[in-house]
Coordinates of C-alpha atoms in Angstrom, one line a residue:
M1 CA -33.1 1.1 34.2
K2 CA -31.3 1.4 30.9
A3 CA -31.0 -2.4 30.8
E4 CA -34.7 -2.9 31.4
R5 CA -35.5 -0.5 28.5
I6 CA -33.2 -2.5 26.2
K7 CA -34.8 -5.7 27.2
E8 CA -38.2 -4.2 26.6
A9 CA -37.2 -3.0 23.1
V10 CA -35.9 -6.5 22.2
L11 CA -39.2 -8.1 23.3
I12 CA -41.1 -5.6 21.2
I13 CA -39.0 -6.5 18.1
V14 CA -39.3 -10.2 18.7
S15 CA -43.1 -9.9 19.1
F16 CA -43.3 -7.9 15.9
V17 CA -41.4 -10.6 13.9
I18 CA -43.5 -13.4 15.3
G19 CA -46.7 -11.5 14.7
G20 CA -45.6 -10.9 11.1
V21 CA -44.9 -14.6 10.5
L22 CA -48.3 -15.6 12.0
T23 CA -50.1 -13.0 9.8
F24 CA -48.3 -14.4 6.7
V25 CA -49.4 -17.9 7.5
I26 CA -53.0 -17.0 8.4
V27 CA -53.6 -14.5 5.6
G28 CA -51.3 -15.8 2.9
G29 CA -51.4 -19.5 3.8
D30 CA -54.8 -20.0 2.4
D31 CA -53.5 -18.7 -0.9
I32 CA -50.7 -21.2 -0.7
V33 CA -53.0 -24.1 -0.1
K34 CA -55.2 -22.9 -3.0
T35 CA -52.3 -22.6 -5.3
N36 CA -51.1 -26.1 -4.5
N37 CA -54.6 -27.5 -5.1
T38 CA -54.9 -26.0 -8.5
S39 CA -51.3 -26.4 -9.6
T40 CA -50.7 -28.5 -12.7
N41 CA -49.4 -32.0 -12.4
S42 CA -48.1 -34.4 -14.9
G43 CA -50.3 -37.3 -15.7
L44 CA -49.3 -40.9 -16.0
T45 CA -45.7 -41.8 -16.4
C46 CA -44.8 -42.2 -20.0
S47 CA -44.6 -45.9 -21.0
A48 CA -43.2 -45.4 -24.5
A49 CA -39.5 -44.6 -24.9
D50 CA -40.3 -41.5 -27.1
C51 CA -43.4 -40.4 -25.2
T52 CA -44.0 -36.6 -24.8
K53 CA -45.3 -36.0 -21.4
V54 CA -48.4 -33.8 -21.2
V55 CA -50.0 -31.9 -18.4
V56 CA -53.3 -32.6 -16.7
D57 CA -54.8 -29.6 -14.9
E58 CA -58.1 -28.1 -13.9
S59 CA -59.1 -27.7 -17.5
G60 CA -59.0 -31.5 -18.1
I61 CA -57.0 -33.4 -20.7
S62 CA -57.2 -30.8 -23.5
E63 CA -53.5 -30.9 -24.1
A64 CA -53.5 -34.7 -24.5
V65 CA -56.5 -34.5 -26.9
Q66 CA -54.8 -31.9 -29.0
K67 CA -51.8 -34.1 -29.2
V68 CA -53.6 -37.1 -30.8
Y69 CA -56.7 -35.5 -32.4
D70 CA -55.4 -35.4 -36.0
G71 CA -54.4 -39.0 -35.8
V72 CA -57.9 -40.4 -35.3
L73 CA -60.1 -41.0 -38.3
M74 CA -63.7 -42.0 -39.0
I75 CA -64.0 -45.2 -41.2
R76 CA -66.8 -45.9 -43.7
N77 CA -67.4 -49.5 -44.8
Y78 CA -69.0 -49.4 -48.3
Q79 CA -70.9 -52.5 -49.6
N80 CA -72.7 -52.4 -52.9
D81 CA -71.9 -48.7 -53.2
E82 CA -73.6 -47.8 -49.9
V83 CA -72.3 -47.1 -46.5
A84 CA -73.0 -50.4 -44.6
S85 CA -71.4 -49.4 -41.3
T86 CA -69.0 -46.9 -39.7
G87 CA -66.3 -47.1 -37.1
T88 CA -63.1 -45.4 -35.9
G89 CA -59.4 -46.0 -36.6
F90 CA -56.1 -44.3 -35.7
V91 CA -52.7 -43.8 -37.4
Y92 CA -50.0 -45.7 -35.6
K93 CA -47.2 -45.5 -38.1
I94 CA -46.0 -43.3 -40.9
E95 CA -43.3 -44.4 -43.4
G96 CA -42.5 -42.1 -46.3
D97 CA -45.8 -41.1 -48.0
T98 CA -47.7 -44.0 -46.5
A99 CA -49.6 -44.1 -43.2
Y100 CA -50.9 -47.2 -41.4
V101 CA -54.3 -47.1 -39.6
M102 CA -55.4 -49.6 -37.0
T103 CA -59.0 -50.5 -36.4
N104 CA -61.2 -53.5 -35.6
Q105 CA -61.7 -56.3 -38.1
H106 CA -65.5 -56.1 -37.6
V107 CA -65.4 -52.4 -38.7
V108 CA -64.1 -53.3 -42.2
D109 CA -65.6 -56.8 -42.5
G110 CA -67.3 -57.4 -45.8
A111 CA -66.3 -54.1 -47.3
D112 CA -66.1 -53.5 -51.0
K113 CA -64.4 -50.2 -50.4
V114 CA -63.2 -48.3 -47.3
T115 CA -62.8 -44.6 -46.9
L116 CA -61.6 -42.5 -44.0
I117 CA -62.6 -39.1 -42.8
T118 CA -59.8 -36.9 -41.3
S119 CA -60.2 -34.4 -38.5
K120 CA -60.2 -31.7 -41.2
D121 CA -63.4 -33.4 -42.7
E122 CA -61.6 -34.7 -45.8
E123 CA -62.6 -38.1 -47.1
I124 CA -59.7 -40.3 -48.4
D125 CA -59.5 -43.8 -49.8
G126 CA -58.0 -46.6 -47.8
E127 CA -56.7 -50.1 -48.6
V128 CA -57.3 -52.9 -46.2
L129 CA -54.0 -54.8 -46.0
G130 CA -55.1 -57.6 -43.6
G131 CA -57.3 -58.4 -40.6
D132 CA -58.2 -61.2 -38.3
S133 CA -61.5 -61.9 -36.6
Y134 CA -60.0 -63.6 -33.5
V135 CA -57.7 -60.7 -32.7
D136 CA -60.4 -58.3 -34.1
I137 CA -57.8 -56.1 -35.6
A138 CA -57.3 -54.8 -39.2
V139 CA -54.7 -52.6 -40.8
I140 CA -55.6 -50.0 -43.5
K141 CA -53.0 -48.2 -45.7
I142 CA -53.6 -44.6 -46.6
K143 CA -51.6 -41.8 -48.3
K144 CA -49.9 -39.4 -46.0
Y145 CA -51.7 -36.0 -45.8
D146 CA -51.0 -32.6 -44.4
G147 CA -51.4 -32.4 -40.6
I148 CA -51.4 -36.2 -40.1
V149 CA -49.9 -37.5 -36.8
A150 CA -49.1 -41.0 -35.6
L151 CA -50.2 -41.9 -32.1
Q152 CA -47.7 -43.4 -29.7
L153 CA -48.3 -46.9 -28.6
G154 CA -47.9 -47.3 -24.8
N155 CA -48.2 -50.1 -22.4
S156 CA -51.4 -51.3 -20.6
E157 CA -49.4 -53.4 -18.2
N158 CA -48.2 -50.3 -16.5
A159 CA -51.7 -48.8 -16.2
K160 CA -53.4 -49.0 -12.8
L161 CA -57.0 -49.4 -11.9
G162 CA -58.6 -46.0 -11.5
D163 CA -56.2 -44.3 -13.9
L164 CA -57.8 -41.6 -16.1
V165 CA -58.3 -42.8 -19.7
F166 CA -59.9 -41.3 -22.7
T167 CA -60.9 -42.1 -26.3
V168 CA -61.6 -40.2 -29.5
G169 CA -64.1 -41.7 -31.9
S170 CA -67.1 -41.4 -34.1
P171 CA -70.1 -42.6 -32.0
L172 CA -73.3 -43.0 -34.1
G173 CA -71.6 -42.0 -37.3
Y174 CA -70.6 -38.9 -39.1
E175 CA -72.6 -36.3 -37.1
Y176 CA -70.7 -37.0 -33.9
R177 CA -67.2 -37.8 -35.4
G178 CA -64.3 -36.6 -33.3
S179 CA -66.1 -37.0 -30.0
V180 CA -64.0 -37.2 -26.9
S181 CA -65.0 -39.3 -23.9
T182 CA -63.2 -39.7 -20.6
G183 CA -63.4 -42.3 -17.8
H184 CA -61.2 -44.6 -15.8
L185 CA -59.5 -47.9 -16.2
A186 CA -62.2 -50.0 -14.5
G187 CA -60.7 -53.4 -14.9
K188 CA -57.9 -55.5 -16.3
D189 CA -57.7 -59.0 -17.6
R190 CA -61.5 -59.3 -18.1
M191 CA -62.5 -62.5 -19.9
V192 CA -65.4 -61.7 -22.3
S193 CA -67.0 -64.3 -24.6
V194 CA -67.6 -63.0 -28.1
S195 CA -68.7 -64.2 -31.5
T196 CA -66.2 -63.9 -34.3
D197 CA -68.7 -64.3 -37.1
G198 CA -71.3 -61.7 -36.0
N199 CA -73.6 -64.5 -34.7
S200 CA -75.1 -63.0 -31.5
S201 CA -76.7 -66.3 -30.5
G202 CA -73.5 -67.8 -29.4
S203 CA -69.8 -67.2 -28.7
D204 CA -66.8 -69.0 -30.2
W205 CA -63.9 -67.0 -28.7
V206 CA -62.8 -65.5 -25.4
M207 CA -61.0 -62.2 -25.3
K208 CA -58.8 -60.9 -22.4
V209 CA -59.6 -57.2 -22.4
L210 CA -59.3 -53.9 -20.5
Q211 CA -62.5 -52.5 -19.0
T212 CA -63.4 -48.8 -19.0
D213 CA -66.3 -46.7 -17.9
A214 CA -65.6 -44.1 -20.6
A215 CA -68.7 -43.7 -22.9
I216 CA -68.4 -46.2 -25.7
N217 CA -71.1 -46.3 -28.4
P218 CA -71.6 -47.8 -31.8
G219 CA -69.0 -46.2 -34.1
N220 CA -66.3 -46.0 -31.4
S221 CA -65.1 -49.5 -32.4
G222 CA -61.5 -49.5 -33.5
G223 CA -60.7 -46.3 -31.8
P224 CA -57.8 -45.8 -29.3
L225 CA -58.1 -46.1 -25.5
M226 CA -55.4 -43.7 -24.2
N227 CA -53.8 -42.7 -21.0
T228 CA -53.4 -39.0 -20.0
N229 CA -50.2 -38.7 -22.1
G230 CA -52.1 -39.7 -25.2
E231 CA -50.4 -43.1 -25.5
V232 CA -52.6 -45.9 -26.8
I233 CA -53.0 -48.7 -24.2
G234 CA -55.8 -50.5 -26.0
V235 CA -58.1 -50.7 -29.0
I236 CA -61.8 -50.1 -28.4
S237 CA -63.6 -53.3 -29.4
M238 CA -67.0 -53.7 -27.7
K239 CA -69.4 -52.8 -24.9
F240 CA -72.1 -54.6 -22.9
V241 CA -75.5 -53.7 -24.5
Q242 CA -78.1 -54.4 -21.9
T243 CA -80.8 -52.1 -20.5
E244 CA -79.6 -52.6 -16.9
V245 CA -75.9 -52.2 -17.7
E246 CA -74.2 -48.8 -18.2
G247 CA -70.6 -47.8 -18.6
M248 CA -68.9 -51.1 -19.4
G249 CA -66.8 -50.8 -22.4
F250 CA -63.8 -53.0 -23.4
A251 CA -60.5 -52.6 -25.3
I252 CA -58.0 -55.1 -26.6
P253 CA -54.7 -54.6 -24.8
I254 CA -52.1 -53.0 -27.1
E255 CA -49.5 -55.6 -26.2
Y256 CA -51.6 -58.4 -27.7
V257 CA -52.2 -56.2 -30.8
N258 CA -48.5 -55.6 -31.2
S259 CA -47.8 -59.3 -31.3
K260 CA -50.0 -59.7 -34.4
I261 CA -49.8 -56.3 -36.2
E262 CA -46.7 -57.0 -38.3
T263 CA -48.3 -60.1 -39.9
L264 CA -51.5 -58.1 -40.8
E265 CA -49.4 -55.3 -42.3
K266 CA -47.9 -57.7 -44.7
G267 CA -51.4 -59.0 -45.7
E268 CA -50.6 -62.4 -44.3
S269 CA -53.0 -64.6 -42.4
I270 CA -52.2 -65.2 -38.7
E271 CA -51.2 -68.8 -38.2
W272 CA -53.4 -70.3 -35.5
P273 CA -52.7 -73.8 -34.2
L274 CA -55.1 -76.6 -35.1
L275 CA -56.2 -79.3 -32.7
G276 CA -58.1 -81.2 -35.4
V277 CA -61.5 -81.8 -33.7
S278 CA -65.0 -80.5 -34.3
M279 CA -66.6 -79.6 -30.9
I280 CA -70.0 -79.2 -29.3
N281 CA -70.3 -77.6 -25.9
V282 CA -71.5 -80.0 -23.2
S283 CA -74.5 -77.7 -22.4
D284 CA -75.6 -77.7 -26.1
A285 CA -75.1 -81.5 -26.5
R286 CA -77.1 -82.3 -23.4
N287 CA -80.0 -80.0 -24.4
S288 CA -80.2 -81.1 -28.1
F289 CA -82.2 -84.0 -29.5
R290 CA -79.6 -84.2 -32.4
Y291 CA -76.9 -85.8 -30.2
N292 CA -76.8 -88.9 -28.1
F293 CA -73.5 -88.6 -26.3
D294 CA -72.8 -90.1 -22.9
I295 CA -72.5 -87.1 -20.7
P296 CA -72.2 -87.5 -16.9
S297 CA -75.2 -85.8 -15.2
N298 CA -73.1 -83.7 -12.8
L299 CA -70.8 -82.3 -15.6
D300 CA -71.6 -78.7 -16.5
Y301 CA -68.5 -77.7 -18.5
G302 CA -66.3 -79.0 -21.3
V303 CA -66.6 -79.8 -25.0
V304 CA -67.7 -83.0 -26.7
V305 CA -65.5 -84.3 -29.5
A306 CA -68.1 -84.5 -32.4
G307 CA -65.5 -85.4 -35.0
I308 CA -61.8 -85.8 -35.7
E309 CA -60.0 -84.5 -38.8
S310 CA -58.0 -87.0 -40.7
G311 CA -54.2 -86.3 -40.7
S312 CA -54.4 -84.0 -37.7
G313 CA -52.7 -84.2 -34.4
A314 CA -55.9 -85.3 -32.7
A315 CA -56.1 -88.2 -35.2
D316 CA -52.8 -89.4 -34.0
S317 CA -53.8 -89.2 -30.3
D318 CA -56.0 -91.3 -28.1
L319 CA -59.1 -89.0 -28.6
K320 CA -62.2 -90.6 -30.0
E321 CA -65.6 -89.2 -31.0
G322 CA -67.8 -88.7 -27.9
D323 CA -64.9 -88.0 -25.6
I324 CA -65.3 -84.9 -23.4
I325 CA -62.4 -82.5 -23.3
T326 CA -62.2 -80.9 -19.8
K327 CA -58.7 -79.5 -19.6
L328 CA -55.9 -78.2 -21.9
N329 CA -52.4 -78.3 -20.4
G330 CA -54.1 -78.3 -17.0
E331 CA -56.3 -75.3 -17.7
K332 CA -60.1 -75.9 -17.3
V333 CA -62.0 -75.8 -20.5
Q334 CA -65.4 -74.2 -19.8
D335 CA -66.6 -74.4 -23.4
S336 CA -65.4 -74.2 -27.0
A337 CA -64.6 -70.5 -26.7
Y338 CA -62.4 -71.1 -23.7
L339 CA -60.7 -74.1 -25.4
R340 CA -59.8 -71.8 -28.4
Y341 CA -58.5 -69.2 -26.0
E342 CA -56.2 -71.7 -24.3
L343 CA -55.3 -73.4 -27.6
Y344 CA -54.2 -70.1 -29.3
K345 CA -51.6 -69.5 -26.7
Y346 CA -49.5 -72.1 -28.5
S347 CA -48.1 -72.5 -32.0
A348 CA -48.2 -75.1 -34.7
G349 CA -45.8 -77.8 -33.9
D350 CA -46.2 -77.5 -30.1
T351 CA -47.3 -80.6 -28.2
I352 CA -50.1 -80.1 -25.6
E353 CA -51.8 -82.4 -23.1
I354 CA -55.5 -82.9 -23.3
T355 CA -57.5 -84.2 -20.3
Y356 CA -60.8 -85.9 -21.3
L357 CA -63.6 -88.0 -20.0
R358 CA -64.7 -91.3 -21.6
G359 CA -67.7 -92.4 -19.8
N360 CA -66.9 -91.7 -16.1
S361 CA -63.2 -92.3 -16.5
E362 CA -60.6 -89.5 -16.8
H363 CA -57.7 -89.8 -19.2
T364 CA -54.9 -87.7 -20.7
T365 CA -53.3 -87.8 -24.1
K366 CA -50.7 -85.8 -26.0
V367 CA -51.6 -83.9 -29.2
K368 CA -49.1 -82.3 -31.6
L369 CA -50.7 -79.2 -33.1
S370 CA -50.8 -78.6 -36.8
S371 CA -51.3 -75.3 -38.7
S372 CA -54.5 -73.7 -39.7
K373 CA -52.8 -72.8 -43.0
N374 CA -52.4 -76.4 -44.0

């Protein structure tokens, strides 16, 4: 009898313990799940060696914005003592009493004077050190001021499709300066044809860019595209402007910018290789009454050699006026913009192979590239 009472007491104790555990899971477990769902988590892995990791939580990316906000400036392009255009720039380096601001070349193009407006609404003078229309990057020198910060340059190659990104800029000018917009990395290695001289009727260059669905508007040009740690992975350059298109903005990958920025800082021109030919797109030559080139009826790509520069590498090759260039080092040449894109992967002094058509016959020839500075 005594043994049965002991056994009964043990069962009661065990049942109490099990019941308590179940009650904790049922009643408190919901709180545990909720806590996990709202707990903070670090954003993207830092790609810069000195990156300070920030936290992304239910309040958004406010910590990352605060980290970079004082390093983003509005830019005014003055021509004939009037504001001709505005854009955005960001501090990427501070040395002593001098700070260096990166922006687009088209933001400062044609400027007689450039001023920058800080996050504290102070307007300061800037000096354009150098710029290039093909890279679409310019460097402005300013005096260091109180509260200034330099943004960290990251790595777009480590970014993944769908990553959260944001930008700070001055869409539509002064009234909306310092606007923050967020989105995602929507595409990488996009090939977009652009005009380097502001001529909207045609393109003469192809840019390999990052695509984002963050809101990009006139005035955002030159601003930083950043990951959630506030690292710059690209420089905002353009957007598609069509009534049926929404949320397609583009940024120049920071790696490409880095390869050219030191030259622009020094005020030097970027040395682009020179092929030595004047070109006409096959489509333009076929549809124009000005030209009478022999173009195969089934050919819908390539560029026609309209002229050859004396003393150039092309002049020493087998190319002749009227030939149609279809490939450069084996890469298809869609038009003159794509030819420049492929050509500018090389340097003056390099030798490349050109594939061309003469009549209906395909040929190849070697061309030694000269310098655009010559």
